[in-house]
PDB file of C-alpha atoms and ligand atoms in Angstrom:
ATOM      1  CA  UNK G   1     189.105  -1.074  17.892  1.00  0.00           C
ATOM      2  CA  UNK G   2     192.101  -3.411  17.598  1.00  0.00           C
ATOM      3  CA  UNK G   3     194.402  -3.102  14.612  1.00  0.00           C
ATOM      4  CA  UNK G   4     197.822  -4.542  13.909  1.00  0.00           C
ATOM      5  CA  UNK G   5     198.926  -1.302  12.274  1.00  0.00           C
ATOM      6  CA  UNK G   6     199.690   0.950  15.229  1.00  0.00           C
ATOM      7  CA  UNK G   7     198.266   4.109  16.777  1.00  0.00           C
ATOM      8  CA  UNK G   8     197.929   5.931  13.425  1.00  0.00           C
ATOM      9  CA  UNK G   9     195.576   3.239  12.192  1.00  0.00           C
ATOM     10  CA  UNK G  10     193.623   3.317  15.453  1.00  0.00           C
ATOM     11  CA  UNK G  11     193.220   7.078  15.130  1.00  0.00           C
ATOM     12  CA  UNK G  12     192.013   6.608  11.554  1.00  0.00           C
ATOM     13  CA  UNK G  13     189.320   4.205  12.757  1.00  0.00           C
ATOM     14  CA  UNK G  14     188.267   6.680  15.449  1.00  0.00           C
ATOM     15  CA  UNK G  15     188.125   9.480  12.838  1.00  0.00           C
ATOM     16  CA  UNK G  16     185.934   7.341  10.574  1.00  0.00           C
ATOM     17  CA  UNK G  17     183.577   6.563  13.448  1.00  0.00           C
ATOM     18  CA  UNK G  18     183.345  10.254  14.286  1.00  0.00           C
ATOM     19  CA  UNK G  19     182.608  11.308  10.713  1.00  0.00           C
ATOM     20  CA  UNK G  20     179.954   8.573  10.408  1.00  0.00           C
ATOM     21  CA  UNK G  21     178.353   9.955  13.535  1.00  0.00           C
ATOM     22  CA  UNK G  22     178.296  13.507  12.096  1.00  0.00           C
ATOM     23  CA  UNK G  23     176.826  12.251   8.826  1.00  0.00           C
ATOM     24  CA  UNK G  24     174.318   9.861  10.428  1.00  0.00           C
ATOM     25  CA  UNK G  25     171.356  11.883   9.209  1.00  0.00           C
ATOM     26  CA  UNK G  26     172.344  11.275   5.555  1.00  0.00           C
ATOM     27  CA  UNK G  27     173.770   7.797   5.955  1.00  0.00           C
ATOM     28  CA  UNK G  28     170.732   6.594   7.882  1.00  0.00           C
ATOM     29  CA  UNK G  29     172.726   5.015  10.716  1.00  0.00           C
ATOM     30  CA  UNK G  30     175.149   6.017  13.432  1.00  0.00           C
ATOM     31  CA  UNK G  31     177.585   3.101  13.222  1.00  0.00           C
ATOM     32  CA  UNK G  32     178.873   1.198  10.203  1.00  0.00           C
ATOM     33  CA  UNK G  33     178.748  -2.570   9.884  1.00  0.00           C
ATOM     34  CA  UNK G  34     181.194  -4.276  12.223  1.00  0.00           C
ATOM     35  CA  UNK G  35     182.613  -6.499   9.498  1.00  0.00           C
ATOM     36  CA  UNK G  36     183.343  -3.439   7.349  1.00  0.00           C
ATOM     37  CA  UNK G  37     185.155  -1.688  10.216  1.00  0.00           C
ATOM     38  CA  UNK G  38     187.125  -4.875  10.889  1.00  0.00           C
ATOM     39  CA  UNK G  39     188.192  -4.977   7.238  1.00  0.00           C
ATOM     40  CA  UNK G  40     189.319  -1.335   7.433  1.00  0.00           C
ATOM     41  CA  UNK G  41     191.292  -2.222  10.583  1.00  0.00           C
ATOM     42  CA  UNK G  42     192.895  -5.175   8.818  1.00  0.00           C
ATOM     43  CA  UNK G  43     194.099  -3.565   5.564  1.00  0.00           C
ATOM     44  CA  UNK G  44     197.379  -1.605   5.986  1.00  0.00           C
ATOM     45  CA  UNK G  45     196.652   1.713   4.207  1.00  0.00           C
ATOM     46  CA  UNK G  46     200.340   2.690   4.392  1.00  0.00           C
ATOM     47  CA  UNK G  47     201.156  -0.007   1.830  1.00  0.00           C
ATOM     48  CA  UNK G  48     198.853   1.733  -0.680  1.00  0.00           C
ATOM     49  CA  UNK G  49     200.223   5.289  -0.537  1.00  0.00           C
ATOM     50  CA  UNK G  50     203.360   6.539  -2.319  1.00  0.00           C
ATOM     51  CA  UNK G  51     206.684   6.512  -0.441  1.00  0.00           C
ATOM     52  CA  UNK G  52     206.773  10.271   0.153  1.00  0.00           C
ATOM     53  CA  UNK G  53     203.364  10.201   1.861  1.00  0.00           C
ATOM     54  CA  UNK G  54     203.751   7.332   4.331  1.00  0.00           C
ATOM     55  CA  UNK G  55     203.588   9.738   7.295  1.00  0.00           C
ATOM     56  CA  UNK G  56     200.069  10.743   6.224  1.00  0.00           C
ATOM     57  CA  UNK G  57     198.943   7.201   5.354  1.00  0.00           C
ATOM     58  CA  UNK G  58     196.418   6.956   8.198  1.00  0.00           C
ATOM     59  CA  UNK G  59     195.034  10.487   7.924  1.00  0.00           C
ATOM     60  CA  UNK G  60     191.316  10.539   7.192  1.00  0.00           C
ATOM     61  CA  UNK G  61     191.905  12.341   3.875  1.00  0.00           C
ATOM     62  CA  UNK G  62     192.353  11.421   0.212  1.00  0.00           C
ATOM     63  CA  UNK G  63     196.009  11.428  -0.951  1.00  0.00           C
ATOM     64  CA  UNK G  64     197.593  11.748  -4.409  1.00  0.00           C
ATOM     65  CA  UNK G  65     198.783   8.452  -5.953  1.00  0.00           C
ATOM     66  CA  UNK G  66     200.178   9.836  -9.229  1.00  0.00           C
ATOM     67  CA  UNK G  67     198.636  10.004 -12.726  1.00  0.00           C
ATOM     68  CA  UNK G  68     196.311  12.740 -11.451  1.00  0.00           C
ATOM     69  CA  UNK G  69     194.489  10.192  -9.260  1.00  0.00           C
ATOM     70  CA  UNK G  70     193.871   9.823  -5.541  1.00  0.00           C
ATOM     71  CA  UNK G  71     193.394   7.131  -2.929  1.00  0.00           C
ATOM     72  CA  UNK G  72     189.942   7.890  -1.492  1.00  0.00           C
ATOM     73  CA  UNK G  73     189.333   9.233   1.984  1.00  0.00           C
ATOM     74  CA  UNK G  74     189.112   6.336   4.513  1.00  0.00           C
ATOM     75  CA  UNK G  75     185.665   7.490   5.701  1.00  0.00           C
ATOM     76  CA  UNK G  76     184.392   7.325   2.103  1.00  0.00           C
ATOM     77  CA  UNK G  77     185.924   3.862   1.557  1.00  0.00           C
ATOM     78  CA  UNK G  78     184.253   2.629   4.753  1.00  0.00           C
ATOM     79  CA  UNK G  79     180.906   4.218   3.872  1.00  0.00           C
ATOM     80  CA  UNK G  80     180.830   2.914   0.290  1.00  0.00           C
ATOM     81  CA  UNK G  81     181.787  -0.574   1.458  1.00  0.00           C
ATOM     82  CA  UNK G  82     179.037  -0.487   4.070  1.00  0.00           C
ATOM     83  CA  UNK G  83     176.464   0.644   1.479  1.00  0.00           C
ATOM     84  CA  UNK G  84     177.443  -2.265  -0.756  1.00  0.00           C
ATOM     85  CA  UNK G  85     176.571  -4.693   2.088  1.00  0.00           C
ATOM     86  CA  UNK G  86     179.153  -7.255   0.951  1.00  0.00           C
ATOM     87  CA  UNK G  87     178.938 -10.879   2.117  1.00  0.00           C
ATOM     88  CA  UNK G  88     181.635 -13.535   2.176  1.00  0.00           C
ATOM     89  CA  UNK G  89     180.034 -15.454  -0.699  1.00  0.00           C
ATOM     90  CA  UNK G  90     179.705 -12.368  -2.912  1.00  0.00           C
ATOM     91  CA  UNK G  91     181.386 -11.705  -6.216  1.00  0.00           C
ATOM     92  CA  UNK G  92     181.858  -7.961  -6.603  1.00  0.00           C
ATOM     93  CA  UNK G  93     183.102  -5.554  -9.246  1.00  0.00           C
ATOM     94  CA  UNK G  94     185.030  -2.376  -8.539  1.00  0.00           C
ATOM     95  CA  UNK G  95     185.552   0.324 -11.147  1.00  0.00           C
ATOM     96  CA  UNK G  96     188.739   2.345 -10.562  1.00  0.00           C
ATOM     97  CA  UNK G  97     191.278   0.207  -8.666  1.00  0.00           C
ATOM     98  CA  UNK G  98     193.687   3.141  -8.305  1.00  0.00           C
ATOM     99  CA  UNK G  99     196.022   2.288  -5.415  1.00  0.00           C
ATOM    100  CA  UNK G 100     194.224  -1.025  -4.810  1.00  0.00           C
ATOM    101  CA  UNK G 101     193.215  -0.017  -1.278  1.00  0.00           C
ATOM    102  CA  UNK G 102     189.454  -0.262  -1.765  1.00  0.00           C
ATOM    103  CA  UNK G 103     190.051  -3.473  -3.716  1.00  0.00           C
ATOM    104  CA  UNK G 104     191.855  -4.941  -0.681  1.00  0.00           C
ATOM    105  CA  UNK G 105     189.041  -3.929   1.673  1.00  0.00           C
ATOM    106  CA  UNK G 106     186.535  -5.662  -0.613  1.00  0.00           C
ATOM    107  CA  UNK G 107     188.801  -8.704  -0.998  1.00  0.00           C
ATOM    108  CA  UNK G 108     188.947  -9.163   2.753  1.00  0.00           C
ATOM    109  CA  UNK G 109     185.125  -9.212   2.901  1.00  0.00           C
ATOM    110  CA  UNK G 110     184.035 -10.986  -0.299  1.00  0.00           C
ATOM    111  CA  UNK G 111     184.638 -14.264  -2.050  1.00  0.00           C
ATOM    112  CA  UNK G 112     185.845 -12.706  -5.288  1.00  0.00           C
ATOM    113  CA  UNK G 113     186.695  -9.169  -6.392  1.00  0.00           C
ATOM    114  CA  UNK G 114     187.185  -7.974  -9.953  1.00  0.00           C
ATOM    115  CA  UNK G 115     188.410  -4.454 -10.577  1.00  0.00           C
ATOM    116  CA  UNK G 116     188.797  -2.436 -13.775  1.00  0.00           C
ATOM    117  CA  UNK G 117     191.366   0.374 -13.891  1.00  0.00           C
ATOM    118  CA  UNK G 118     191.951   2.796 -16.769  1.00  0.00           C
ATOM    119  CA  UNK G 119     195.638   3.573 -16.101  1.00  0.00           C
ATOM    120  CA  UNK G 120     197.754   0.496 -16.855  1.00  0.00           C
ATOM    121  CA  UNK G 121     200.607   1.598 -14.534  1.00  0.00           C
ATOM    122  CA  UNK G 122     198.156   1.738 -11.616  1.00  0.00           C
ATOM    123  CA  UNK G 123     196.764  -1.692 -12.558  1.00  0.00           C
ATOM    124  CA  UNK G 124     200.254  -3.081 -12.306  1.00  0.00           C
ATOM    125  CA  UNK G 125     201.218  -1.400  -9.027  1.00  0.00           C
ATOM    126  CA  UNK G 126     197.903  -2.254  -7.341  1.00  0.00           C
ATOM    127  CA  UNK G 127     198.080  -5.848  -8.585  1.00  0.00           C
ATOM    128  CA  UNK G 128     201.561  -6.317  -7.112  1.00  0.00           C
ATOM    129  CA  UNK G 129     200.499  -4.924  -3.742  1.00  0.00           C
ATOM    130  CA  UNK G 130     197.463  -7.176  -3.516  1.00  0.00           C
ATOM    131  CA  UNK G 131     199.525 -10.205  -4.426  1.00  0.00           C
ATOM    132  CA  UNK G 132     202.178  -9.350  -1.844  1.00  0.00           C
ATOM    133  CA  UNK G 133     199.518  -8.987   0.845  1.00  0.00           C
ATOM    134  CA  UNK G 134     198.026 -12.350  -0.127  1.00  0.00           C
ATOM    135  CA  UNK G 135     194.692 -11.221  -1.617  1.00  0.00           C
ATOM    136  CA  UNK G 136     194.525 -14.052  -4.138  1.00  0.00           C
ATOM    137  CA  UNK G 137     190.786 -13.433  -4.656  1.00  0.00           C
ATOM    138  CA  UNK G 138     191.344  -9.967  -6.198  1.00  0.00           C
ATOM    139  CA  UNK G 139     191.794  -9.535  -9.943  1.00  0.00           C
ATOM    140  CA  UNK G 140     192.521  -6.248 -11.689  1.00  0.00           C
ATOM    141  CA  UNK G 141     192.577  -5.559 -15.417  1.00  0.00           C
ATOM    142  CA  UNK G 142     193.214  -2.440 -17.438  1.00  0.00           C
ATOM    143  CA  UNK G 143     190.069  -1.370 -19.244  1.00  0.00           C
ATOM    144  CA  UNK G 144     187.267   1.139 -19.483  1.00  0.00           C
ATOM    145  CA  UNK G 145     185.002   0.841 -16.481  1.00  0.00           C
ATOM    146  CA  UNK G 146     182.035   2.236 -18.438  1.00  0.00           C
ATOM    147  CA  UNK G 147     181.890  -1.228 -19.983  1.00  0.00           C
ATOM    148  CA  UNK G 148     182.140  -3.134 -16.691  1.00  0.00           C
ATOM    149  CA  UNK G 149     183.725  -6.600 -16.902  1.00  0.00           C
ATOM    150  CA  UNK G 150     181.137  -8.754 -18.641  1.00  0.00           C
ATOM    151  CA  UNK G 151     183.048 -12.077 -18.531  1.00  0.00           C
ATOM    152  CA  UNK G 152     182.439 -12.471 -14.792  1.00  0.00           C
ATOM    153  CA  UNK G 153     178.947 -10.918 -14.609  1.00  0.00           C
ATOM    154  CA  UNK G 154     176.504 -10.888 -12.954  1.00  0.00           C
ATOM    155  CA  UNK G 155     177.887  -9.319  -9.772  1.00  0.00           C
ATOM    156  CA  UNK G 156     176.316  -9.280  -6.307  1.00  0.00           C
ATOM    157  CA  UNK G 157     177.652  -5.754  -5.896  1.00  0.00           C
ATOM    158  CA  UNK G 158     179.358  -3.059  -7.969  1.00  0.00           C
ATOM    159  CA  UNK G 159     181.321  -0.170  -6.446  1.00  0.00           C
ATOM    160  CA  UNK G 160     182.524   2.743  -8.593  1.00  0.00           C
ATOM    161  CA  UNK G 161     185.312   4.945  -7.181  1.00  0.00           C
ATOM    162  CA  UNK G 162     185.201   7.774  -9.760  1.00  0.00           C
ATOM    163  CA  UNK G 163     182.310  10.093 -10.621  1.00  0.00           C
ATOM    164  CA  UNK G 164     180.258   9.504 -13.775  1.00  0.00           C
ATOM    165  CA  UNK G 165     177.812  12.053 -15.236  1.00  0.00           C
ATOM    166  CA  UNK G 166     175.232   9.270 -15.129  1.00  0.00           C
ATOM    167  CA  UNK G 167     175.106   5.624 -14.105  1.00  0.00           C
ATOM    168  CA  UNK G 168     176.725   3.552 -16.896  1.00  0.00           C
ATOM    169  CA  UNK G 169     174.155   1.226 -18.457  1.00  0.00           C
ATOM    170  CA  UNK G 170     176.575  -1.724 -18.657  1.00  0.00           C
ATOM    171  CA  UNK G 171     177.003  -1.671 -14.890  1.00  0.00           C
ATOM    172  CA  UNK G 172     173.264  -1.879 -14.278  1.00  0.00           C
ATOM    173  CA  UNK G 173     173.095  -4.761 -16.737  1.00  0.00           C
ATOM    174  CA  UNK G 174     175.951  -6.615 -15.015  1.00  0.00           C
ATOM    175  CA  UNK G 175     174.287  -6.395 -11.590  1.00  0.00           C
ATOM    176  CA  UNK G 176     172.420  -9.469 -10.328  1.00  0.00           C
ATOM    177  CA  UNK G 177     168.732  -8.998  -9.372  1.00  0.00           C
ATOM    178  CA  UNK G 178     168.903  -8.212  -5.640  1.00  0.00           C
ATOM    179  CA  UNK G 179     172.351  -6.641  -6.071  1.00  0.00           C
ATOM    180  CA  UNK G 180     173.615  -3.197  -5.094  1.00  0.00           C
ATOM    181  CA  UNK G 181     175.523  -0.550  -7.017  1.00  0.00           C
ATOM    182  CA  UNK G 182     177.321   2.264  -5.185  1.00  0.00           C
ATOM    183  CA  UNK G 183     178.455   5.159  -7.371  1.00  0.00           C
ATOM    184  CA  UNK G 184     179.199   8.903  -7.197  1.00  0.00           C
ATOM    185  CA  UNK G 185     177.168  10.674  -9.897  1.00  0.00           C
ATOM    186  CA  UNK G 186     177.794  14.198 -11.152  1.00  0.00           C
ATOM    187  CA  UNK G 187     180.075  16.442 -13.177  1.00  0.00           C
ATOM    188  CA  UNK G 188     183.759  16.940 -12.307  1.00  0.00           C
ATOM    189  CA  UNK G 189     184.501  19.855  -9.964  1.00  0.00           C
ATOM    190  CA  UNK G 190     180.844  20.332  -9.100  1.00  0.00           C
ATOM    191  CA  UNK G 191     178.560  18.731  -6.548  1.00  0.00           C
ATOM    192  CA  UNK G 192     178.307  14.981  -6.928  1.00  0.00           C
ATOM    193  CA  UNK G 193     175.931  12.642  -5.156  1.00  0.00           C
ATOM    194  CA  UNK G 194     176.976   9.308  -3.749  1.00  0.00           C
ATOM    195  CA  UNK G 195     174.132   7.056  -4.930  1.00  0.00           C
ATOM    196  CA  UNK G 196     172.982   3.623  -3.822  1.00  0.00           C
ATOM    197  CA  UNK G 197     171.043   1.708  -6.479  1.00  0.00           C
ATOM    198  CA  UNK G 198     169.341  -1.582  -5.783  1.00  0.00           C
ATOM    199  CA  UNK G 199     168.136  -3.884  -8.509  1.00  0.00           C
ATOM    200  CA  UNK G 200     164.911  -5.544  -7.434  1.00  0.00           C
ATOM    201  CA  UNK G 201     164.252  -9.196  -8.177  1.00  0.00           C
ATOM    202  CA  UNK G 202     161.857  -7.937 -10.847  1.00  0.00           C
ATOM    203  CA  UNK G 203     164.788  -6.061 -12.425  1.00  0.00           C
ATOM    204  CA  UNK G 204     163.441  -2.676 -11.372  1.00  0.00           C
ATOM    205  CA  UNK G 205     165.986  -0.105 -10.108  1.00  0.00           C
ATOM    206  CA  UNK G 206     165.466   1.730  -6.828  1.00  0.00           C
ATOM    207  CA  UNK G 207     167.918   4.484  -5.965  1.00  0.00           C
ATOM    208  CA  UNK G 208     168.696   6.912  -3.206  1.00  0.00           C
ATOM    209  CA  UNK G 209     171.149   9.784  -2.857  1.00  0.00           C
ATOM    210  CA  UNK G 210     173.229   9.262   0.261  1.00  0.00           C
ATOM    211  CA  UNK G 211     175.723  12.116   0.552  1.00  0.00           C
ATOM    212  CA  UNK G 212     177.368  14.980  -1.351  1.00  0.00           C
ATOM    213  CA  UNK G 213     180.901  13.901  -2.353  1.00  0.00           C
ATOM    214  CA  UNK G 214     183.920  14.947  -4.485  1.00  0.00           C
ATOM    215  CA  UNK G 215     185.546  12.311  -6.693  1.00  0.00           C
ATOM    216  CA  UNK G 216     187.942  12.337  -9.645  1.00  0.00           C
ATOM    217  CA  UNK G 217     186.007  11.822 -12.906  1.00  0.00           C
ATOM    218  CA  UNK G 218     185.316   8.449 -14.498  1.00  0.00           C
ATOM    219  CA  UNK G 219     186.958   9.265 -17.819  1.00  0.00           C
ATOM    220  CA  UNK G 220     185.687   7.905 -21.083  1.00  0.00           C
ATOM    221  CA  UNK G 221     188.392   8.275 -23.691  1.00  0.00           C
ATOM    222  CA  UNK G 222     188.667   5.627 -26.390  1.00  0.00           C
ATOM    223  CA  UNK G 223     192.444   5.264 -25.824  1.00  0.00           C
ATOM    224  CA  UNK G 224     192.180   1.546 -25.282  1.00  0.00           C
ATOM    225  CA  UNK G 225     190.594   0.679 -28.607  1.00  0.00           C
TER     226      UNK G 225
HETATM  227  N1  SAH O   1     189.613   2.921  -5.323  1.00  0.00           N
HETATM  228  C1  SAH O   1     190.765   3.735  -5.523  1.00  0.00           C
HETATM  229  C2  SAH O   1     190.386   5.153  -5.885  1.00  0.00           C
HETATM  230  C3  SAH O   1     191.138   5.608  -7.066  1.00  0.00           C
HETATM  231  S1  SAH O   1     190.595   7.130  -7.777  1.00  0.00           S
HETATM  232  C4  SAH O   1     191.696   3.681  -4.326  1.00  0.00           C
HETATM  233  O1  SAH O   1     191.251   3.214  -3.269  1.00  0.00           O
HETATM  234  O2  SAH O   1     192.867   4.036  -4.446  1.00  0.00           O
HETATM  235  C5  SAH O   1     189.659   6.573  -9.164  1.00  0.00           C
HETATM  236  C6  SAH O   1     190.344   5.665 -10.138  1.00  0.00           C
HETATM  237  O3  SAH O   1     189.464   5.483 -11.242  1.00  0.00           O
HETATM  238  C7  SAH O   1     191.648   6.207 -10.730  1.00  0.00           C
HETATM  239  O4  SAH O   1     192.671   5.284 -10.492  1.00  0.00           O
HETATM  240  C8  SAH O   1     191.354   6.336 -12.225  1.00  0.00           C
HETATM  241  O5  SAH O   1     192.464   6.036 -13.045  1.00  0.00           O
HETATM  242  C9  SAH O   1     190.219   5.333 -12.404  1.00  0.00           C
HETATM  243  N2  SAH O   1     189.379   5.570 -13.575  1.00  0.00           N
HETATM  244  C10 SAH O   1     188.965   6.746 -14.086  1.00  0.00           C
HETATM  245  N3  SAH O   1     188.173   6.535 -15.155  1.00  0.00           N
HETATM  246  C11 SAH O   1     188.093   5.193 -15.314  1.00  0.00           C
HETATM  247  C12 SAH O   1     187.420   4.351 -16.250  1.00  0.00           C
HETATM  248  N4  SAH O   1     186.656   4.820 -17.232  1.00  0.00           N
HETATM  249  N5  SAH O   1     187.570   3.021 -16.097  1.00  0.00           N
HETATM  250  C13 SAH O   1     188.322   2.493 -15.115  1.00  0.00           C
HETATM  251  N6  SAH O   1     188.974   3.243 -14.196  1.00  0.00           N
HETATM  252  C14 SAH O   1     188.860   4.563 -14.310  1.00  0.00           C
END
């Protein structure tokens, strides 16, 4: 697949395709949505990793971004984005902007992206990167993702990039009927399940476990109050 970001980025796309193929039994398909793969090809991951790690920017692995946090593995970013089934007219919410990489992928696919990040320094760094790259449709605020971002609700899709012990109620409430919520659920340092929840037009929630995953925890400290 074509990318403007060199052979490292092309290898990353090939690695994602390979891992999707290996996990096809759990994912339920062998190839991810073309638009999602195009978005991954378009967003320069090297911009979102710290200076000392640029050489590893296109490795198909998570990388540390400071503050005890990580930029997610490219395969996981691609898979979660695919599960969300984003459309160009969608308004989506991300919880855990971190480096801003997943935010950028969503911003290249959707009409509007809102993201809530707990660590104010990360909010600032990610916000600057997105602005520099021209993603004017992405907005990040510092806050507690357990509460969602009610001002802009309801959302066509919600994507959570840290693991919660259970699905936060506010997020289900802020999802539009017909919308999708993608979230890793489980305790820190134990097996977590990447879950896809769909809110029916009758408001009923249907969910399925997609894949075993390992995410940093969605913390819930009242330090912002
Ligand atoms: N999407 C990010 C992944 C970052 S890791 C990326 O592509 O880089 C998960 C992020 O969730 C971390 O930045 C962490 O600070 C944030 N986080 C943890 N608990 C949170 C909470 N309750 N609300 C909002 N963000 C939270």
